[in-house]
Amino acid sequence: MKFYSDDEHINLGSGEELPILELAELAAGVVGFECQIVHDLSKPDGMPRKLMDSSKLRELGWLLPTA
């Protein structure tokens, strides 16, 4: 990104959906936080669907190619 000079913005995202519970568990594991995550399954799981286009980020070599 040191050499990126385009006027367009770049979406920073993986291009994959991840439920909020899985994200919380992933984050806890990465930082080594041992916890029990409590959630109410009768409530919605995070935000409404919002999957960003990460193709430009992928073209710049920041993400692995899709299978």
Short mmCIF file of C-alpha atoms in Angstrom, two decimals:
data_model
loop_
_atom_site.label_atom_id
_atom_site.label_comp_id
_atom_site.label_asym_id
_atom_site.label_seq_id
_atom_site.Cartn_x
_atom_site.Cartn_y
_atom_site.Cartn_z
CA MET A 1 0.00 0.00 0.00
CA LYS A 2 3.06 2.22 0.21
CA PHE A 3 2.87 2.75 -3.52
CA TYR A 4 -0.91 2.87 -4.05
CA SER A 5 -1.88 6.26 -5.45
CA ASP A 6 -5.29 5.68 -7.06
CA ASP A 7 -8.11 8.05 -6.12
CA GLU A 8 -10.53 5.15 -5.53
CA HIS A 9 -11.04 3.69 -2.07
CA ILE A 10 -10.25 0.05 -1.35
CA ASN A 11 -12.58 -2.13 0.72
CA LEU A 12 -10.69 -3.92 3.47
CA GLY A 13 -12.38 -7.21 4.01
CA SER A 14 -11.89 -10.89 3.42
CA GLY A 15 -14.66 -11.19 0.85
CA GLU A 16 -16.20 -13.93 2.97
CA GLU A 17 -19.09 -13.84 5.42
CA LEU A 18 -18.47 -14.78 9.03
CA PRO A 19 -21.15 -15.00 11.75
CA ILE A 20 -20.47 -12.70 14.71
CA LEU A 21 -20.11 -15.65 17.11
CA GLU A 22 -17.39 -17.19 14.93
CA LEU A 23 -15.65 -13.80 14.71
CA ALA A 24 -15.72 -13.42 18.51
CA GLU A 25 -14.31 -16.93 18.96
CA LEU A 26 -11.62 -16.28 16.36
CA ALA A 27 -10.60 -12.99 17.98
CA ALA A 28 -10.49 -14.58 21.45
CA GLY A 29 -8.28 -17.38 20.13
CA VAL A 30 -5.90 -15.01 18.33
CA VAL A 31 -5.27 -12.91 21.44
CA GLY A 32 -5.21 -15.92 23.77
CA PHE A 33 -8.27 -14.85 25.75
CA GLU A 34 -9.88 -17.87 27.39
CA CYS A 35 -13.55 -17.15 27.90
CA GLN A 36 -17.05 -18.47 27.58
CA ILE A 37 -19.03 -16.49 25.04
CA VAL A 38 -22.67 -16.19 26.05
CA HIS A 39 -25.24 -15.21 23.45
CA ASP A 40 -29.00 -15.23 23.01
CA LEU A 41 -29.87 -17.49 20.06
CA SER A 42 -33.33 -15.90 19.84
CA LYS A 43 -31.72 -12.63 18.69
CA PRO A 44 -30.27 -11.86 15.24
CA ASP A 45 -26.63 -12.81 14.69
CA GLY A 46 -24.91 -9.48 14.00
CA MET A 47 -25.62 -6.98 11.26
CA PRO A 48 -27.75 -7.52 8.19
CA ARG A 49 -25.82 -9.05 5.31
CA LYS A 50 -23.03 -6.79 4.03
CA LEU A 51 -20.41 -8.47 1.88
CA MET A 52 -17.93 -6.02 0.35
CA ASP A 53 -16.19 -6.40 -2.98
CA SER A 54 -12.54 -7.14 -2.18
CA SER A 55 -11.40 -7.70 -5.77
CA LYS A 56 -9.18 -4.60 -5.89
CA LEU A 57 -7.48 -5.58 -2.62
CA ARG A 58 -6.97 -9.10 -4.02
CA GLU A 59 -5.47 -7.68 -7.24
CA LEU A 60 -2.94 -5.77 -5.13
CA GLY A 61 -1.82 -9.08 -3.59
CA TRP A 62 -3.27 -8.62 -0.11
CA LEU A 63 -5.59 -11.65 -0.17
CA LEU A 64 -5.16 -15.21 -1.35
CA PRO A 65 -6.89 -16.03 -4.66
CA THR A 66 -10.35 -17.51 -4.34
CA ALA A 67 -10.71 -21.23 -4.96
#
